[in-house]
PDB file of C-alpha atoms and ligand atoms in Angstrom:
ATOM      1  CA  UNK A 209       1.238  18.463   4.998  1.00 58.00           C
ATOM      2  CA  UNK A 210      -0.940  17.497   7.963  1.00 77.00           C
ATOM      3  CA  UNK A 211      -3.727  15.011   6.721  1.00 85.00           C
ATOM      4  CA  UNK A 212      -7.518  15.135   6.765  1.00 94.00           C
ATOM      5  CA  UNK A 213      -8.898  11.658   7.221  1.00 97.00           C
ATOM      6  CA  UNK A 214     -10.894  10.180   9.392  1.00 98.00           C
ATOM      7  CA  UNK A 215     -12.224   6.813  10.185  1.00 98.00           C
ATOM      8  CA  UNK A 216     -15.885   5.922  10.499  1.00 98.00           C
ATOM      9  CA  UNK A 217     -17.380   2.196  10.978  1.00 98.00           C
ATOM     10  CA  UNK A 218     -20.839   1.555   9.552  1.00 98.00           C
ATOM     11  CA  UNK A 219     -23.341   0.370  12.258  1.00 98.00           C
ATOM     12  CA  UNK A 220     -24.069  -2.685  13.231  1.00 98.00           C
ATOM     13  CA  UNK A 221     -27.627  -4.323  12.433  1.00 98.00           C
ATOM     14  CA  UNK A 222     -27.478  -4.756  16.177  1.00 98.00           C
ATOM     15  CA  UNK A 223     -27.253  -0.993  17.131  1.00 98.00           C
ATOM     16  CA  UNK A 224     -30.560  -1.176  18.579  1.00 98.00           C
ATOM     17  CA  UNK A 225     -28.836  -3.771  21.569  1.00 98.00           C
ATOM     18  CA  UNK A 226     -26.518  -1.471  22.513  1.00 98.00           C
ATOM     19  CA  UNK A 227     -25.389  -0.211  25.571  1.00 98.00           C
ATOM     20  CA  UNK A 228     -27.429   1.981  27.945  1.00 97.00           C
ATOM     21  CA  UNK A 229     -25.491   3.162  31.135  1.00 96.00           C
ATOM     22  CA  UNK A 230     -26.837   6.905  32.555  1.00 94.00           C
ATOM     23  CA  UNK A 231     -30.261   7.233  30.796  1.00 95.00           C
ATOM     24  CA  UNK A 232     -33.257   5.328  30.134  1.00 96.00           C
ATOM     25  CA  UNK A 233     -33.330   3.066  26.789  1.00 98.00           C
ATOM     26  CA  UNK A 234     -35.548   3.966  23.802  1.00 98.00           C
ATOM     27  CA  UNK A 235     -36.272   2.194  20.596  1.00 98.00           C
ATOM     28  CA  UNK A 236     -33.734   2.824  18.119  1.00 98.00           C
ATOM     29  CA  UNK A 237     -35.470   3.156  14.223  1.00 98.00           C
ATOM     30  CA  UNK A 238     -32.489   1.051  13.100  1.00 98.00           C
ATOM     31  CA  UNK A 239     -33.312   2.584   9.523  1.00 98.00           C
ATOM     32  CA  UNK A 240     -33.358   6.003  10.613  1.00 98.00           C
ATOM     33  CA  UNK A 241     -30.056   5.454  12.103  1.00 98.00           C
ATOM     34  CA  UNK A 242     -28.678   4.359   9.004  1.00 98.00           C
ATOM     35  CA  UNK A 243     -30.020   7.749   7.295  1.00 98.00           C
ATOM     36  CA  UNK A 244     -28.251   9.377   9.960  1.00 98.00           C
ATOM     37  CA  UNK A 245     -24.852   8.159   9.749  1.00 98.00           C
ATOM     38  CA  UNK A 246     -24.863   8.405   6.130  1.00 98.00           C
ATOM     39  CA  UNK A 247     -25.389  12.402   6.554  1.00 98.00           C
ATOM     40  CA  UNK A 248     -22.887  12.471   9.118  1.00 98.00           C
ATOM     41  CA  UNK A 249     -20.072  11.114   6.868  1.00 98.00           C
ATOM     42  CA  UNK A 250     -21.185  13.273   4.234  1.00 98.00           C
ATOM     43  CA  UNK A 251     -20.660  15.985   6.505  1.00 98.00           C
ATOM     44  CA  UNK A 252     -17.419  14.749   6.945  1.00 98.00           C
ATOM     45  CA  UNK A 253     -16.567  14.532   3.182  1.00 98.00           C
ATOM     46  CA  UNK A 254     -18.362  17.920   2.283  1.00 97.00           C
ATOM     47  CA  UNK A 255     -15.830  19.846   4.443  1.00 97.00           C
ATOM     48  CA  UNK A 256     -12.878  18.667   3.394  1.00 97.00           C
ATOM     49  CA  UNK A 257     -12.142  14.707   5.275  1.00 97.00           C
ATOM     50  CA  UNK A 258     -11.003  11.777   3.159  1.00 97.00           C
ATOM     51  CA  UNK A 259     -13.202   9.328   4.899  1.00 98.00           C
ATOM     52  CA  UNK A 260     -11.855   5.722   5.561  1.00 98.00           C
ATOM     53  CA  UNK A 261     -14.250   3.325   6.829  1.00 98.00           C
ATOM     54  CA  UNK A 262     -12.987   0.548   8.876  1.00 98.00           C
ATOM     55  CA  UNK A 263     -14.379  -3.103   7.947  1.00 98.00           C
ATOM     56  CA  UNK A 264     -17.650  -3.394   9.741  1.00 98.00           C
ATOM     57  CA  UNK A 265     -18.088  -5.026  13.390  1.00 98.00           C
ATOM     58  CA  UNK A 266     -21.606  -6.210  12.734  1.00 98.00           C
ATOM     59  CA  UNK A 267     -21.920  -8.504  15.625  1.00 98.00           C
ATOM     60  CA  UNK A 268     -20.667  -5.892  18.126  1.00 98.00           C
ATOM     61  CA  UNK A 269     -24.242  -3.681  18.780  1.00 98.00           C
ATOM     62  CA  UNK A 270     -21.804  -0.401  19.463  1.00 98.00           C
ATOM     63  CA  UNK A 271     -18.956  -0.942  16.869  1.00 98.00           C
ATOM     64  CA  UNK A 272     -20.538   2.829  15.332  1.00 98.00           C
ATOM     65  CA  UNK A 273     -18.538   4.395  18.356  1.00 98.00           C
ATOM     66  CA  UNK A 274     -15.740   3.926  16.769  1.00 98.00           C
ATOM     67  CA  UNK A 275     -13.559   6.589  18.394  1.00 98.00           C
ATOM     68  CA  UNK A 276     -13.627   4.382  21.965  1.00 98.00           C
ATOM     69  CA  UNK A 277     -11.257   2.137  20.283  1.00 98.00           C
ATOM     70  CA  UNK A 278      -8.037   4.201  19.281  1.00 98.00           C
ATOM     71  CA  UNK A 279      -7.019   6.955  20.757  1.00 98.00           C
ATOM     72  CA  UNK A 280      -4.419   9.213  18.062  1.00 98.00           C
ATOM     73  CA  UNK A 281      -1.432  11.747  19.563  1.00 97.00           C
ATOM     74  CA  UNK A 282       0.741  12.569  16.336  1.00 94.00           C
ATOM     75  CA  UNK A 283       1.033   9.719  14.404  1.00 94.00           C
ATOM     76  CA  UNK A 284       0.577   7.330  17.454  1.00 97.00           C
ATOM     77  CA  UNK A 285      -2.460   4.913  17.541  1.00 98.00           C
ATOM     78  CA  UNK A 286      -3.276   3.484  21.194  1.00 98.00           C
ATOM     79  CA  UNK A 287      -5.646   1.091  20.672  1.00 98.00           C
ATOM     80  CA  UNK A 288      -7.800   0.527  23.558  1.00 98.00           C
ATOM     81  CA  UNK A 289      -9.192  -2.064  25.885  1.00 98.00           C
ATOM     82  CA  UNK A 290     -12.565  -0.597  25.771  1.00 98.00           C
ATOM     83  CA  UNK A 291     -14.103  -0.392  29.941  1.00 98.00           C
ATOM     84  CA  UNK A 292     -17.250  -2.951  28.793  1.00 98.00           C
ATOM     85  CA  UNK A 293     -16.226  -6.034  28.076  1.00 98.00           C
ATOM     86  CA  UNK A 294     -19.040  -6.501  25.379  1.00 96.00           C
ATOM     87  CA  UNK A 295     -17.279  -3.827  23.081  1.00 98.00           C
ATOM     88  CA  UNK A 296     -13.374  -5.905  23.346  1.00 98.00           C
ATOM     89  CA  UNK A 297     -13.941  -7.291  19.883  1.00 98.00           C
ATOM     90  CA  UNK A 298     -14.270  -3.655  18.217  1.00 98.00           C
ATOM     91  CA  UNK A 299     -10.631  -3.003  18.357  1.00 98.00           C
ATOM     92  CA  UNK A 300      -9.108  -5.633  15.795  1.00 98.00           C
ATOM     93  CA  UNK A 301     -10.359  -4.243  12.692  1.00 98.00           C
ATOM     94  CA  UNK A 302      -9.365  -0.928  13.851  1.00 98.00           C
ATOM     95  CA  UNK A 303      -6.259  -1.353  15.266  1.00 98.00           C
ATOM     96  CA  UNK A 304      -5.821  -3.386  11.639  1.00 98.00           C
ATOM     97  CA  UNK A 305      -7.245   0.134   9.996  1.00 98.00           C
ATOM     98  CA  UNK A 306      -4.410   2.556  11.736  1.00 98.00           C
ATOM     99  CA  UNK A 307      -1.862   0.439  11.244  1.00 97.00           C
ATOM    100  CA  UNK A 308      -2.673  -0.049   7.023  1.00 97.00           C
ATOM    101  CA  UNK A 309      -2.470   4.124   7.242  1.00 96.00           C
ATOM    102  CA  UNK A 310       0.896   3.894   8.815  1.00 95.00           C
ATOM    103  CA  UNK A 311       0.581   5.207  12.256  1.00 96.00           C
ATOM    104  CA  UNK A 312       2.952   3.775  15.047  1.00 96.00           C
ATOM    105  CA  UNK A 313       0.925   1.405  17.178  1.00 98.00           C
ATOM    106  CA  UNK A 314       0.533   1.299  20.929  1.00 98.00           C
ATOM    107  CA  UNK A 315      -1.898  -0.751  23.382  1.00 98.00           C
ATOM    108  CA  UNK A 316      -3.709  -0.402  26.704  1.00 98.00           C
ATOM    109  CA  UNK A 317      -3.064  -3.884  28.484  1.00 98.00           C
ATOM    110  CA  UNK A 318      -4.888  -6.155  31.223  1.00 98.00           C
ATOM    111  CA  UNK A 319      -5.347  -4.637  33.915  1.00 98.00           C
ATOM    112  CA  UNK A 320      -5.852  -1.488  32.047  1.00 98.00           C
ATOM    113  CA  UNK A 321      -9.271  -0.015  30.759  1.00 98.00           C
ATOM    114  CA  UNK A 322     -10.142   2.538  28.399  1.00 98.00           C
ATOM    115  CA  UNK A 323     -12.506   4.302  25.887  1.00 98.00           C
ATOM    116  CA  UNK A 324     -11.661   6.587  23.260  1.00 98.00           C
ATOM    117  CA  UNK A 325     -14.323   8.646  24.487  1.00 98.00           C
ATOM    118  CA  UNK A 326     -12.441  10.180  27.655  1.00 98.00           C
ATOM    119  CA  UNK A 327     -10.142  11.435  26.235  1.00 98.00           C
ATOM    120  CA  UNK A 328      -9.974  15.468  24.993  1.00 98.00           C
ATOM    121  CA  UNK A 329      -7.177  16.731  23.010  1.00 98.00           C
ATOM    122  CA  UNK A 330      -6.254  20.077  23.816  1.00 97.00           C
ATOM    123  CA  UNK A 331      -2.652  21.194  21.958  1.00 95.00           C
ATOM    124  CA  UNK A 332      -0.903  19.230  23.992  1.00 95.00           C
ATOM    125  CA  UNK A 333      -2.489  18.953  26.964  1.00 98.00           C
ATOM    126  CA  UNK A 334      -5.035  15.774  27.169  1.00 98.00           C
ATOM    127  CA  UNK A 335      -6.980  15.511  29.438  1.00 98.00           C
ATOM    128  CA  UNK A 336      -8.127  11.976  30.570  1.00 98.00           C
ATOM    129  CA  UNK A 337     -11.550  11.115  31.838  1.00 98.00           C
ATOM    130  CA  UNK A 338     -11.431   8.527  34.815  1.00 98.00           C
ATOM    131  CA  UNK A 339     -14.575   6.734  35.458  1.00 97.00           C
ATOM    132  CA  UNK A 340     -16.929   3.980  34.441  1.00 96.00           C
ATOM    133  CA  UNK A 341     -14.656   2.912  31.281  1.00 98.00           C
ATOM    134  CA  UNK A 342     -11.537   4.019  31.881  1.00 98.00           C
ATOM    135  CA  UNK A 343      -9.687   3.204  35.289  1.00 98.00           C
ATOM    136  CA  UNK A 344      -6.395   3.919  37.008  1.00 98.00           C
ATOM    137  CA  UNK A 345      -4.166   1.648  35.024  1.00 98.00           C
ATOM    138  CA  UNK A 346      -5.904   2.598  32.075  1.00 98.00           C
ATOM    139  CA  UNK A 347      -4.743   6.317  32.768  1.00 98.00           C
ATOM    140  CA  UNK A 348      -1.163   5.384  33.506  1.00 98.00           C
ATOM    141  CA  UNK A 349      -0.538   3.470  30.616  1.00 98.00           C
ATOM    142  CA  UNK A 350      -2.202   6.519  28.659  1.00 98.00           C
ATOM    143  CA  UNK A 351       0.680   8.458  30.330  1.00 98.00           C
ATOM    144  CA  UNK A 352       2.676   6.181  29.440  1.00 98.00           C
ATOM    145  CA  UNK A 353       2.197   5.955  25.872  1.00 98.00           C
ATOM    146  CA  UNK A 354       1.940   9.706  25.173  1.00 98.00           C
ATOM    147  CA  UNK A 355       4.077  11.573  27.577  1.00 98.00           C
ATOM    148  CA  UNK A 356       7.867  10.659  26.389  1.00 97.00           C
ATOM    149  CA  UNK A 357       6.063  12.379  23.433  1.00 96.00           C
ATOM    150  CA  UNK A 358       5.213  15.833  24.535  1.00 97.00           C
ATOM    151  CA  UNK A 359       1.332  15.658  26.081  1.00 98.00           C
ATOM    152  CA  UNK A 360       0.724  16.899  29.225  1.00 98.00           C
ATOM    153  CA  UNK A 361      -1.732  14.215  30.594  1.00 98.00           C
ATOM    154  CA  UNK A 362      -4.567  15.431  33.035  1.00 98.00           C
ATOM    155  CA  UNK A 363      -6.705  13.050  35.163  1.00 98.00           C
ATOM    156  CA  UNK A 364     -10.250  14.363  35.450  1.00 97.00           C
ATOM    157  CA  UNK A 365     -12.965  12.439  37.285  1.00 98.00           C
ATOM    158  CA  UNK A 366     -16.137  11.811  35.270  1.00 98.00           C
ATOM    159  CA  UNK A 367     -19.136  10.114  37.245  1.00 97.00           C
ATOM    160  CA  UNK A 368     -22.228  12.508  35.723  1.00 97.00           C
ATOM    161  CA  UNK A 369     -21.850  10.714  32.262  1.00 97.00           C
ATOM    162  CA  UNK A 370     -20.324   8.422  30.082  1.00 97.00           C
ATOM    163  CA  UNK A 371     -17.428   9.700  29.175  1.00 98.00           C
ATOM    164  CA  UNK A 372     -15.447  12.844  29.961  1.00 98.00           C
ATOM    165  CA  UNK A 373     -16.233  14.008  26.248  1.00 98.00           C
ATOM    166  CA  UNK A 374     -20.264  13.261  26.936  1.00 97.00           C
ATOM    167  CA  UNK A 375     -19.474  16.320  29.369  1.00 98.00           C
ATOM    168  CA  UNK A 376     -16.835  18.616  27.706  1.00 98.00           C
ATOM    169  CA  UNK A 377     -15.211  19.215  23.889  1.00 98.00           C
ATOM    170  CA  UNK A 378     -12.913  22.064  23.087  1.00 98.00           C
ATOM    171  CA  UNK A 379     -13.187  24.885  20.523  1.00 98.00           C
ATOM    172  CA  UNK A 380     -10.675  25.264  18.463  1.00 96.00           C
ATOM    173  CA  UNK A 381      -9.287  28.286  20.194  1.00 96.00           C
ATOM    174  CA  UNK A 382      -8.628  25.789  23.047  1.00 96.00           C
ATOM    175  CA  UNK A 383     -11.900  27.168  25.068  1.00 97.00           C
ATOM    176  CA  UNK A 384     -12.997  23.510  26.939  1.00 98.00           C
ATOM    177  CA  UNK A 385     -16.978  23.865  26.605  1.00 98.00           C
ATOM    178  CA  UNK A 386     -19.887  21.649  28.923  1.00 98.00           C
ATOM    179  CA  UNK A 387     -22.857  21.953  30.582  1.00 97.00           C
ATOM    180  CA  UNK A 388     -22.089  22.265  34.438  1.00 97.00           C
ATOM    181  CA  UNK A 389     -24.832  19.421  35.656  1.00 96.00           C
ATOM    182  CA  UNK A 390     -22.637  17.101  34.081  1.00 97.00           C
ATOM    183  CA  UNK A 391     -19.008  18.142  35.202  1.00 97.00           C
ATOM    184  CA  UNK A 392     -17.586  16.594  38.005  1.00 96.00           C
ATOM    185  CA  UNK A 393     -14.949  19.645  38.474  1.00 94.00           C
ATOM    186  CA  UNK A 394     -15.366  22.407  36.138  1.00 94.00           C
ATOM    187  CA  UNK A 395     -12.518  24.575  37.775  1.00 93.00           C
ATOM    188  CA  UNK A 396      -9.982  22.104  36.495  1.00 94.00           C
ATOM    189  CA  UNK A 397     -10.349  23.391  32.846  1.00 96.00           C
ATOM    190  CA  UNK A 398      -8.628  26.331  32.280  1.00 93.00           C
ATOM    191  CA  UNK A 399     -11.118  29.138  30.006  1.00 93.00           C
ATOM    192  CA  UNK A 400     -13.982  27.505  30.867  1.00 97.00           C
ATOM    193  CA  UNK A 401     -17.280  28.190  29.166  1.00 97.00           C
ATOM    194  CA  UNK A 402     -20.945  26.692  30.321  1.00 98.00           C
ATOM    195  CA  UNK A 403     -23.199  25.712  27.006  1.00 98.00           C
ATOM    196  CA  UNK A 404     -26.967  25.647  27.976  1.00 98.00           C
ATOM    197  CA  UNK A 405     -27.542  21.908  26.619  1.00 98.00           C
ATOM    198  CA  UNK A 406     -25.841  18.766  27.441  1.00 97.00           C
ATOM    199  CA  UNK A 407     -25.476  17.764  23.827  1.00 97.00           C
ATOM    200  CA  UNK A 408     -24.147  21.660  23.208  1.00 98.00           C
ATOM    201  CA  UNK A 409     -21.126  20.326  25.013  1.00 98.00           C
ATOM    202  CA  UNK A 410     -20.039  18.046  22.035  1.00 98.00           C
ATOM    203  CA  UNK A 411     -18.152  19.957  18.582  1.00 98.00           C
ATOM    204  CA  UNK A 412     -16.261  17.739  16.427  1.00 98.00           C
ATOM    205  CA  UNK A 413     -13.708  20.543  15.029  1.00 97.00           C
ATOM    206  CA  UNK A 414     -13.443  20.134  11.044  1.00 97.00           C
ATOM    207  CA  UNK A 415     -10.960  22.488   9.882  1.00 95.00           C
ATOM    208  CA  UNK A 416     -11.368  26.084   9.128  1.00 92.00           C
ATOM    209  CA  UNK A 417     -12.919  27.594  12.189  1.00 92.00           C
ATOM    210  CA  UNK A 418     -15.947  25.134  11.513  1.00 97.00           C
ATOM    211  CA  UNK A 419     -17.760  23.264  14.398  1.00 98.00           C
ATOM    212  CA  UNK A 420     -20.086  20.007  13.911  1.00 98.00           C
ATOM    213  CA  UNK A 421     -22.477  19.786  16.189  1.00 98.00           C
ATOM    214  CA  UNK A 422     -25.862  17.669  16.801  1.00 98.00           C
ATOM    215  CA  UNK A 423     -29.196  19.129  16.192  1.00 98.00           C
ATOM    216  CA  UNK A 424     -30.343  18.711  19.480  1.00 98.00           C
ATOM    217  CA  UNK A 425     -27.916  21.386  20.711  1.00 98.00           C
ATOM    218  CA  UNK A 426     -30.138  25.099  18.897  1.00 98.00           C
ATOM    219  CA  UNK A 427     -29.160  27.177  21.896  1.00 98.00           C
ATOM    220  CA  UNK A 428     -25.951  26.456  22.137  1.00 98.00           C
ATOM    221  CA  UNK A 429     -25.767  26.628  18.278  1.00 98.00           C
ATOM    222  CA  UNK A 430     -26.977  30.356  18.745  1.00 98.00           C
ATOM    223  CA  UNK A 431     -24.683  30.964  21.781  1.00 98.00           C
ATOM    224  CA  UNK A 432     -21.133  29.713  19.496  1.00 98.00           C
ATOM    225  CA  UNK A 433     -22.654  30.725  16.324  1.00 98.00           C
ATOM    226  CA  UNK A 434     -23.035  34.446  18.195  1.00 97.00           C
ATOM    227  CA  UNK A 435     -19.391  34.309  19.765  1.00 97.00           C
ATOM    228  CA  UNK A 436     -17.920  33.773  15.468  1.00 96.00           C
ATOM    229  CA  UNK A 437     -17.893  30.590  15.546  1.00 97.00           C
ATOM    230  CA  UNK A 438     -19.335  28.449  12.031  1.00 98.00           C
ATOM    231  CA  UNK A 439     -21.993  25.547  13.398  1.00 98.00           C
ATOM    232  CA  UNK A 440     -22.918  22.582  10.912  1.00 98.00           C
ATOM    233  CA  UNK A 441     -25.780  20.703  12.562  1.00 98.00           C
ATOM    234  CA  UNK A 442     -26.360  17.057  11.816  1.00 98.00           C
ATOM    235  CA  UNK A 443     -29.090  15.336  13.594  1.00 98.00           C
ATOM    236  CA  UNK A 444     -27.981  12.056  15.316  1.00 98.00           C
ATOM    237  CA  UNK A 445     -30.990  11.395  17.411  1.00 98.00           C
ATOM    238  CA  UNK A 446     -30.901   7.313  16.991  1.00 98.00           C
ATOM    239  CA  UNK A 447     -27.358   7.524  18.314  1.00 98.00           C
ATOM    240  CA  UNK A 448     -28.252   9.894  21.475  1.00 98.00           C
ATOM    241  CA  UNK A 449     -30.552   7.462  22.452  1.00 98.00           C
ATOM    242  CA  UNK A 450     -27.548   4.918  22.906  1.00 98.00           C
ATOM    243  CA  UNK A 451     -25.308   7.773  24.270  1.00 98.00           C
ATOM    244  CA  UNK A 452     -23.482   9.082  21.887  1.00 98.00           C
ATOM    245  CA  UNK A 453     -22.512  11.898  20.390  1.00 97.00           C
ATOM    246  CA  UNK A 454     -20.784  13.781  17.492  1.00 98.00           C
ATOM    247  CA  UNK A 455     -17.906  13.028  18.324  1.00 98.00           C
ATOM    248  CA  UNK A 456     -17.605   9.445  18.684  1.00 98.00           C
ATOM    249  CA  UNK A 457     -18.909   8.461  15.524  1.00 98.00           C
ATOM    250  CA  UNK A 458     -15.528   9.464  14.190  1.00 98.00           C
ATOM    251  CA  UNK A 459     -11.656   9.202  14.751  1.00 98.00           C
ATOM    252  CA  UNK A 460      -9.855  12.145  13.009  1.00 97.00           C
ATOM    253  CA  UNK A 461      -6.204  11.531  11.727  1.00 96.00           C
ATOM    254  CA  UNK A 462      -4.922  15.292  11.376  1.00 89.00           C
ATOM    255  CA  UNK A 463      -1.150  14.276  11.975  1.00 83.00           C
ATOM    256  CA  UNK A 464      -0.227  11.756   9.666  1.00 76.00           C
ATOM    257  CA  UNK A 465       2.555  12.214   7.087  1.00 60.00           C
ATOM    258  CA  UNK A 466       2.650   9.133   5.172  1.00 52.00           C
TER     259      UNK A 466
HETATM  260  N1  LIG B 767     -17.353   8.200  22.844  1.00 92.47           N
HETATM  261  C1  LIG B 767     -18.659   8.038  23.024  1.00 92.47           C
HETATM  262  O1  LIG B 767     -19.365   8.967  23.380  1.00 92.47           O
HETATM  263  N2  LIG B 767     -19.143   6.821  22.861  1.00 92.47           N
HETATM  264  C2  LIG B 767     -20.511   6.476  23.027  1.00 92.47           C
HETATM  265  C3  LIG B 767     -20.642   5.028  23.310  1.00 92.47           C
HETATM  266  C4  LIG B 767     -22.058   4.610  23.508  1.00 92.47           C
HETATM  267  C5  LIG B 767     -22.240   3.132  23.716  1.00 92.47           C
HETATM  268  N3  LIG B 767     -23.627   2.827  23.782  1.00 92.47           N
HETATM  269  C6  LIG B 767     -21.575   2.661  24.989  1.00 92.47           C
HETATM  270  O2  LIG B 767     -22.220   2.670  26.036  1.00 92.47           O
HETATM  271  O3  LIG B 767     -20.415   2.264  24.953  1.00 92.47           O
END
């Protein structure tokens, strides 16, 4: 049976310190962000995840972002060497975390870089952002790691955002989904569809043609809710502020059969 958990780290009392790269800082309500994550595991839990949260990181300000640490392909954990140097310490308790569930684990070495967060699963295909965090070596040793196992790995240049998943998620028919201002080169996705918000480019897929998505996304809501497609919103303002998104405040294990 595949397997529904997923792994979640609380945040930090530092969240308000953390990192700011492609848009202006705001004050984080450190209390409202608590409120907010809270919801968002529930979330989790309401449809159907067995939520596992890994031992807190409190003196690492971004530790919340939990899926730049590990990237999963089957039961394969490559832990990462996250691109900032500030965020290095997140990946012990994690990598400690993935292996106490069984998976196989892998690394991304010195000279490599990497965050969780370019990286987009797509069957097999995965497609790998290169840019700010993650660089060439960081790339081949994803390749590396995941081809003798069946992926297909794409390079995809990201220099608009963050990440390549700030700019584009997939449905779960496989349909990658952004908002064109941020894509370096849309035409390298194959069925390809533009979302009217930047944040409308993020769905965390939970299972059973369901999509979550952040508040601050309502067209796009309307636009996939209109196509068939079942949108739970949570708001995760506090977290936007620091650049991120649904889907980082979560790693989901679908494939493991311990
Ligand atoms: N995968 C993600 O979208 N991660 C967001 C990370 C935000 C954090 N403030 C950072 O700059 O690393």
């Amino acid at each position: 049976m595949p397997s529904k958990k997923a792994l979640v780290r609380r945040p930090s009392p530092l969240l308000a310190d953390g990192l700011v790269t492609h848009i202006q800082r705001e004050k984080v309500d450190t209390g409202l962000a608590g409120e907010q994550w809270e919801a968002y595991v529930e979330a989790l839990r309401a449809h159907g995840w067995e939520v596992i949260e890994v031992e807190p990181a409190d003196d690492c300000p971004d530790s919340v972002f939990v899926e730049d640490t590990v990237v999963m392909y089957r039961n394969v954990a490559l832990i990462t060497r996250p691109g900032a140097e500030s965020r290095r310490a997140e990946t012990a308790g994690v990598e400690e975390a993935v292996a106490r569930l069984g998976c196989s684990v892998n690394w991304i070495w010195e000279p490599g870089t990497l965050d969780g967060g370019d990286v987009l699963k797509v069957g097999d295909t995965v497609y790998v952002g290169r840019g700010g965090r993650t660089n060439a070596a960081g790339v081949q040793q994803l390749r590396a790691a995941f081809e003798p196992l069946g992926a297909r790995v794409v390079a995809v240049p990201v220099s608009k955002v963050l990440h390549l998943k700030s700019a584009v998620t997939a449905l779960p028919d496989g349909t990658v989904i952004g908002h064109i201002p941020k894509i370096d080169r849309p035409s390298l996705f194959p069925g390809f569809l533009s979302v009217p918000e930047e944040s409308g480019a993020h769905v965390v897929l939970l299972g059973g043609g369901k999509l979550l998505m952040a508040a601050s996304a309502p067209k796009t809501a309307e636009l996939l809710t209109d196509l068939g497609h079942d949108v739970v919103t949570v708001d995760i303002s506090e977290f936007e502020k620091l650049e991120g998104c649904v889907t980082c405040l979560s790693v989901r294990l679908r494939e493991l059969y311990a």
